[in-house]
PDB file of C-alpha atoms in Angstrom:
ATOM      1  CA  SER A   1       0.000   0.000   0.000  1.00 80.00           C
ATOM      2  CA  ASP A   2       3.045   2.298   0.190  1.00 81.00           C
ATOM      3  CA  ALA A   3       3.117   4.744  -2.735  1.00 77.00           C
ATOM      4  CA  LEU A   4       6.889   4.258  -3.014  1.00 80.00           C
ATOM      5  CA  ALA A   5       6.729   0.438  -3.091  1.00 83.00           C
ATOM      6  CA  GLY A   6       8.750  -0.952  -5.986  1.00 81.00           C
ATOM      7  CA  SER A   7      10.572   2.319  -6.679  1.00 87.00           C
ATOM      8  CA  ARG A   8      14.343   2.318  -6.934  1.00 89.00           C
ATOM      9  CA  GLN A   9      16.996   4.188  -5.036  1.00 89.00           C
ATOM     10  CA  TYR A  10      20.416   4.837  -6.616  1.00 93.00           C
ATOM     11  CA  PHE A  11      23.788   5.209  -4.959  1.00 94.00           C
ATOM     12  CA  THR A  12      27.078   6.298  -6.536  1.00 94.00           C
ATOM     13  CA  ILE A  13      30.561   6.642  -5.083  1.00 94.00           C
ATOM     14  CA  ALA A  14      33.491   8.050  -7.088  1.00 96.00           C
ATOM     15  CA  ARG A  15      37.010   8.401  -5.705  1.00 96.00           C
ATOM     16  CA  VAL A  16      40.292   9.467  -7.294  1.00 98.00           C
ATOM     17  CA  SER A  17      43.644   9.741  -5.581  1.00 97.00           C
ATOM     18  CA  ARG A  18      47.099  10.628  -6.820  1.00 97.00           C
ATOM     19  CA  ASP A  19      50.449  10.152  -5.085  1.00 96.00           C
ATOM     20  CA  ILE A  20      52.578  13.288  -5.135  1.00 95.00           C
ATOM     21  CA  LEU A  21      56.013  14.152  -3.838  1.00 88.00           C
ATOM     22  CA  ASN A  22      57.408  11.833  -1.166  1.00 86.00           C
ATOM     23  CA  GLN A  23      54.739   9.822   0.715  1.00 91.00           C
ATOM     24  CA  SER A  24      52.035  12.439   0.029  1.00 96.00           C
ATOM     25  CA  SER A  25      48.775  12.299  -1.908  1.00 97.00           C
ATOM     26  CA  VAL A  26      45.813  14.381  -3.060  1.00 98.00           C
ATOM     27  CA  GLY A  27      42.350  13.145  -3.892  1.00 98.00           C
ATOM     28  CA  ALA A  28      38.713  13.896  -4.532  1.00 98.00           C
ATOM     29  CA  ILE A  29      35.490  12.125  -3.582  1.00 96.00           C
ATOM     30  CA  TYR A  30      31.888  12.370  -4.733  1.00 96.00           C
ATOM     31  CA  THR A  31      28.904  10.459  -3.345  1.00 95.00           C
ATOM     32  CA  ASN A  32      25.347  10.665  -4.591  1.00 95.00           C
ATOM     33  CA  GLU A  33      22.291   9.000  -3.092  1.00 94.00           C
ATOM     34  CA  GLU A  34      19.177   9.537  -5.222  1.00 94.00           C
ATOM     35  CA  TYR A  35      15.609   8.508  -4.559  1.00 91.00           C
ATOM     36  CA  PRO A  36      13.693  10.017  -7.501  1.00 88.00           C
ATOM     37  CA  ALA A  37      10.276   8.627  -6.526  1.00 87.00           C
ATOM     38  CA  ALA A  38      10.441  10.519  -3.206  1.00 87.00           C
ATOM     39  CA  ASN A  39      12.162  13.595  -4.712  1.00 89.00           C
ATOM     40  CA  MET A  40      15.117  13.041  -2.345  1.00 93.00           C
ATOM     41  CA  PHE A  41      18.888  13.241  -2.800  1.00 96.00           C
ATOM     42  CA  ASN A  42      22.094  13.608  -0.789  1.00 96.00           C
ATOM     43  CA  ARG A  43      25.218  14.692  -2.653  1.00 97.00           C
ATOM     44  CA  ILE A  44      28.639  15.145  -1.108  1.00 97.00           C
ATOM     45  CA  GLY A  45      31.794  16.233  -2.877  1.00 97.00           C
ATOM     46  CA  GLY A  46      35.196  17.250  -1.673  1.00 97.00           C
ATOM     47  CA  LEU A  47      38.972  17.197  -1.702  1.00 98.00           C
ATOM     48  CA  ASP A  48      41.487  15.590   0.618  1.00 98.00           C
ATOM     49  CA  GLY A  49      45.205  15.170   1.000  1.00 97.00           C
ATOM     50  CA  ARG A  50      47.979  13.711   3.060  1.00 97.00           C
ATOM     51  CA  ILE A  51      51.227  15.642   3.223  1.00 97.00           C
ATOM     52  CA  LYS A  52      54.473  14.276   4.631  1.00 96.00           C
ATOM     53  CA  ILE A  53      56.072  17.523   5.826  1.00 94.00           C
ATOM     54  CA  THR A  54      59.200  15.935   7.355  1.00 95.00           C
ATOM     55  CA  PRO A  55      60.028  12.361   8.338  1.00 94.00           C
ATOM     56  CA  SER A  56      58.387  13.089  11.708  1.00 97.00           C
ATOM     57  CA  TRP A  57      55.517  15.465  10.754  1.00 97.00           C
ATOM     58  CA  THR A  58      52.435  14.494   8.727  1.00 97.00           C
ATOM     59  CA  ALA A  59      49.273  16.474   7.923  1.00 98.00           C
ATOM     60  CA  THR A  60      45.942  15.051   6.754  1.00 98.00           C
ATOM     61  CA  LEU A  61      43.285  17.386   5.329  1.00 98.00           C
ATOM     62  CA  GLN A  62      39.741  16.908   4.077  1.00 97.00           C
ATOM     63  CA  SER A  63      37.036  19.352   3.054  1.00 98.00           C
ATOM     64  CA  VAL A  64      33.606  18.361   1.729  1.00 97.00           C
ATOM     65  CA  VAL A  65      30.260  20.006   1.003  1.00 98.00           C
ATOM     66  CA  SER A  66      26.836  18.368   1.165  1.00 97.00           C
ATOM     67  CA  SER A  67      23.641  19.204  -0.698  1.00 97.00           C
ATOM     68  CA  THR A  68      20.492  17.419   0.477  1.00 96.00           C
ATOM     69  CA  GLN A  69      16.832  17.427  -0.545  1.00 95.00           C
ATOM     70  CA  LEU A  70      14.711  15.838   2.205  1.00 92.00           C
ATOM     71  CA  PRO A  71      11.018  14.899   2.327  1.00 85.00           C
ATOM     72  CA  GLY A  72       8.641  17.836   2.621  1.00 87.00           C
ATOM     73  CA  ASN A  73      10.711  19.942   0.221  1.00 89.00           C
ATOM     74  CA  LEU A  74      13.286  20.637   2.965  1.00 94.00           C
ATOM     75  CA  TYR A  75      16.691  21.545   1.514  1.00 96.00           C
ATOM     76  CA  ARG A  76      19.906  21.558   3.593  1.00 96.00           C
ATOM     77  CA  ALA A  77      23.510  22.211   2.582  1.00 97.00           C
ATOM     78  CA  GLY A  78      26.804  22.898   4.279  1.00 97.00           C
ATOM     79  CA  PRO A  79      30.529  22.226   4.472  1.00 98.00           C
ATOM     80  CA  ALA A  80      32.579  19.999   6.767  1.00 98.00           C
ATOM     81  CA  SER A  81      36.360  20.059   7.213  1.00 98.00           C
ATOM     82  CA  TYR A  82      38.974  17.993   8.978  1.00 97.00           C
ATOM     83  CA  VAL A  83      42.651  18.739   9.637  1.00 98.00           C
ATOM     84  CA  ASP A  84      45.004  16.431  11.520  1.00 98.00           C
ATOM     85  CA  THR A  85      48.713  16.896  12.203  1.00 98.00           C
ATOM     86  CA  THR A  86      50.927  14.281  13.812  1.00 98.00           C
ATOM     87  CA  TYR A  87      54.484  14.282  15.059  1.00 98.00           C
ATOM     88  CA  SER A  88      56.228  11.036  15.920  1.00 96.00           C
ATOM     89  CA  GLY A  89      59.688  10.963  17.476  1.00 95.00           C
ATOM     90  CA  VAL A  90      61.682   8.512  19.568  1.00 93.00           C
ATOM     91  CA  HIS A  91      60.473   9.936  22.880  1.00 96.00           C
ATOM     92  CA  THR A  92      57.651  12.322  21.981  1.00 97.00           C
ATOM     93  CA  ALA A  93      54.452  12.057  19.989  1.00 97.00           C
ATOM     94  CA  TYR A  94      51.905  14.788  19.332  1.00 98.00           C
ATOM     95  CA  GLU A  95      48.604  14.893  17.462  1.00 98.00           C
ATOM     96  CA  ALA A  96      46.307  17.871  16.913  1.00 98.00           C
ATOM     97  CA  THR A  97      42.928  17.458  15.200  1.00 98.00           C
ATOM     98  CA  TYR A  98      40.421  20.102  14.160  1.00 98.00           C
ATOM     99  CA  LYS A  99      36.924  19.220  12.896  1.00 98.00           C
ATOM    100  CA  ASP A 100      34.373  21.740  11.664  1.00 98.00           C
ATOM    101  CA  VAL A 101      30.920  20.450  10.694  1.00 98.00           C
ATOM    102  CA  SER A 102      28.352  23.087   9.752  1.00 97.00           C
ATOM    103  CA  PRO A 103      24.717  22.920  10.944  1.00 96.00           C
ATOM    104  CA  GLY A 104      23.485  22.179   7.401  1.00 96.00           C
ATOM    105  CA  PHE A 105      25.853  19.301   6.648  1.00 97.00           C
ATOM    106  CA  ILE A 106      24.081  15.950   6.120  1.00 95.00           C
ATOM    107  CA  SER A 107      25.641  12.621   5.166  1.00 93.00           C
ATOM    108  CA  LEU A 108      22.894  10.037   4.659  1.00 86.00           C
ATOM    109  CA  PRO A 109      25.196   7.194   3.553  1.00 77.00           C
ATOM    110  CA  GLY A 110      27.970   7.974   6.046  1.00 79.00           C
ATOM    111  CA  PHE A 111      28.268   8.263   9.775  1.00 82.00           C
ATOM    112  CA  VAL A 112      28.300  11.849  10.987  1.00 88.00           C
ATOM    113  CA  ASN A 113      26.976  11.683  14.522  1.00 87.00           C
ATOM    114  CA  ARG A 114      27.209  15.391  15.339  1.00 91.00           C
ATOM    115  CA  VAL A 115      26.763  18.556  13.279  1.00 94.00           C
ATOM    116  CA  ASP A 116      27.129  22.245  14.198  1.00 96.00           C
ATOM    117  CA  ILE A 117      30.483  21.718  15.928  1.00 96.00           C
ATOM    118  CA  ARG A 118      34.010  23.015  15.980  1.00 97.00           C
ATOM    119  CA  ASP A 119      36.190  20.436  17.713  1.00 97.00           C
ATOM    120  CA  LEU A 120      39.863  20.909  18.676  1.00 98.00           C
ATOM    121  CA  SER A 121      41.620  17.876  20.110  1.00 97.00           C
ATOM    122  CA  ASN A 122      45.244  17.473  21.262  1.00 98.00           C
ATOM    123  CA  GLN A 123      47.238  14.441  22.401  1.00 98.00           C
ATOM    124  CA  PHE A 124      50.801  14.693  23.754  1.00 98.00           C
ATOM    125  CA  ASP A 125      52.870  11.677  24.819  1.00 97.00           C
ATOM    126  CA  TYR A 126      56.356  11.428  26.278  1.00 98.00           C
ATOM    127  CA  ARG A 127      57.943   7.973  26.486  1.00 97.00           C
ATOM    128  CA  PHE A 128      60.952   6.724  28.382  1.00 96.00           C
ATOM    129  CA  ARG A 129      62.406   3.646  26.669  1.00 95.00           C
ATOM    130  CA  PRO A 130      64.225   1.258  29.018  1.00 95.00           C
ATOM    131  CA  GLU A 131      66.877  -0.869  27.332  1.00 92.00           C
ATOM    132  CA  ASN A 132      66.226  -4.072  29.333  1.00 92.00           C
ATOM    133  CA  GLY A 133      63.321  -5.897  30.940  1.00 92.00           C
ATOM    134  CA  PRO A 134      59.697  -6.503  30.011  1.00 93.00           C
ATOM    135  CA  LEU A 135      58.849  -2.787  29.864  1.00 95.00           C
ATOM    136  CA  VAL A 136      59.252  -1.408  26.324  1.00 95.00           C
ATOM    137  CA  ALA A 137      58.128   2.185  26.989  1.00 95.00           C
ATOM    138  CA  TRP A 138      56.452   4.217  29.705  1.00 97.00           C
ATOM    139  CA  GLY A 139      55.533   7.821  30.351  1.00 97.00           C
ATOM    140  CA  PRO A 140      52.911  10.521  30.741  1.00 98.00           C
ATOM    141  CA  SER A 141      50.235  11.524  28.265  1.00 97.00           C
ATOM    142  CA  VAL A 142      47.702  14.318  28.210  1.00 97.00           C
ATOM    143  CA  HIS A 143      44.622  14.477  26.006  1.00 96.00           C
ATOM    144  CA  THR A 144      42.410  17.548  25.628  1.00 96.00           C
ATOM    145  CA  ASP A 145      39.251  17.990  23.594  1.00 96.00           C
ATOM    146  CA  TRP A 146      37.314  21.246  23.271  1.00 95.00           C
ATOM    147  CA  VAL A 147      34.045  21.437  21.336  1.00 95.00           C
ATOM    148  CA  TRP A 148      31.998  24.555  20.473  1.00 95.00           C
ATOM    149  CA  SER A 149      28.923  25.148  18.367  1.00 95.00           C
ATOM    150  CA  HIS A 150      29.086  27.630  15.492  1.00 96.00           C
ATOM    151  CA  ASP A 151      27.393  30.317  17.605  1.00 93.00           C
ATOM    152  CA  GLY A 152      30.267  30.079  20.137  1.00 91.00           C
ATOM    153  CA  THR A 153      28.535  27.986  22.816  1.00 91.00           C
ATOM    154  CA  ARG A 154      31.015  25.677  24.549  1.00 91.00           C
ATOM    155  CA  LEU A 155      29.620  22.152  24.344  1.00 93.00           C
ATOM    156  CA  ASP A 156      32.370  19.875  25.704  1.00 93.00           C
ATOM    157  CA  LEU A 157      35.621  20.386  27.568  1.00 93.00           C
ATOM    158  CA  LEU A 158      37.817  17.380  28.354  1.00 93.00           C
ATOM    159  CA  THR A 159      41.221  17.166  30.042  1.00 94.00           C
ATOM    160  CA  ASP A 160      42.522  13.644  30.483  1.00 93.00           C
ATOM    161  CA  PRO A 161      46.089  13.052  31.791  1.00 96.00           C
ATOM    162  CA  SER A 162      47.396   9.489  32.087  1.00 96.00           C
ATOM    163  CA  LEU A 163      50.435   7.349  32.794  1.00 97.00           C
ATOM    164  CA  ASN A 164      51.012   4.623  30.204  1.00 96.00           C
ATOM    165  CA  LEU A 165      53.142   1.490  30.421  1.00 97.00           C
ATOM    166  CA  ARG A 166      53.776  -0.627  27.311  1.00 95.00           C
ATOM    167  CA  PHE A 167      55.143  -4.119  27.820  1.00 96.00           C
ATOM    168  CA  LYS A 168      56.477  -6.743  25.441  1.00 92.00           C
ATOM    169  CA  GLY A 169      53.744  -8.744  23.696  1.00 90.00           C
ATOM    170  CA  GLN A 170      51.585  -5.655  22.996  1.00 89.00           C
ATOM    171  CA  SER A 171      50.368  -5.417  26.604  1.00 95.00           C
ATOM    172  CA  ILE A 172      49.459  -1.923  27.767  1.00 96.00           C
ATOM    173  CA  LEU A 173      48.547  -0.585  31.191  1.00 96.00           C
ATOM    174  CA  ALA A 174      47.085   2.938  31.349  1.00 95.00           C
ATOM    175  CA  LEU A 175      46.388   4.771  34.605  1.00 95.00           C
ATOM    176  CA  TYR A 176      44.018   7.734  34.562  1.00 93.00           C
ATOM    177  CA  PRO A 177      44.321   9.494  37.921  1.00 90.00           C
ATOM    178  CA  TYR A 178      42.085  12.401  36.928  1.00 86.00           C
ATOM    179  CA  THR A 179      39.591  13.246  34.195  1.00 86.00           C
ATOM    180  CA  ASP A 180      37.902  16.615  33.925  1.00 88.00           C
ATOM    181  CA  PHE A 181      34.877  16.543  31.605  1.00 87.00           C
ATOM    182  CA  HIS A 182      32.232  19.233  31.227  1.00 88.00           C
ATOM    183  CA  GLU A 183      29.323  18.760  28.844  1.00 83.00           C
ATOM    184  CA  GLN A 184      26.757  21.361  27.785  1.00 79.00           C
ATOM    185  CA  LEU A 185      23.636  19.663  26.474  1.00 75.00           C
ATOM    186  CA  ARG A 186      21.428  21.352  23.914  1.00 71.00           C
ATOM    187  CA  PRO A 187      18.183  20.374  22.238  1.00 62.00           C
TER     188      PRO A 187
END
């Protein structure tokens, strides 16, 4: 009895990627989900890249835009971006990630669990590396994550220090003596 029974939905994914320079790449992606019988679509297109800045520093970038026609003639559109930088040394490791997802961004085929955010996350690790014994590496870490909405409202604030011990055989022990997490709920 459903008016849309027997109608077809179409889904397309196109991806191109090209290696450039030394251990770097650039690419583009396009996804299209069409449901003509319901006058619905969700199109996403964008560019991405991975850049090896030095042997220790790497940057990953992605920027996409969505265009969506929903039931009831509701149209939504918006960009989303992601930037990640990592440093990996013998004793230190650092990662900084920035995500920006606009209020109008919709990804029907993908998993975007939160829109209207600006998210800045940092992870710093220092590792001592004993030469003998079962302990391979140990040391402090600190993780922070700050999330705001596009109107400037602070949504989440996380500070999470830890002490990590890595043993032979891929065994890890992590101690979290303190976690500070503040969450601002919104409708």
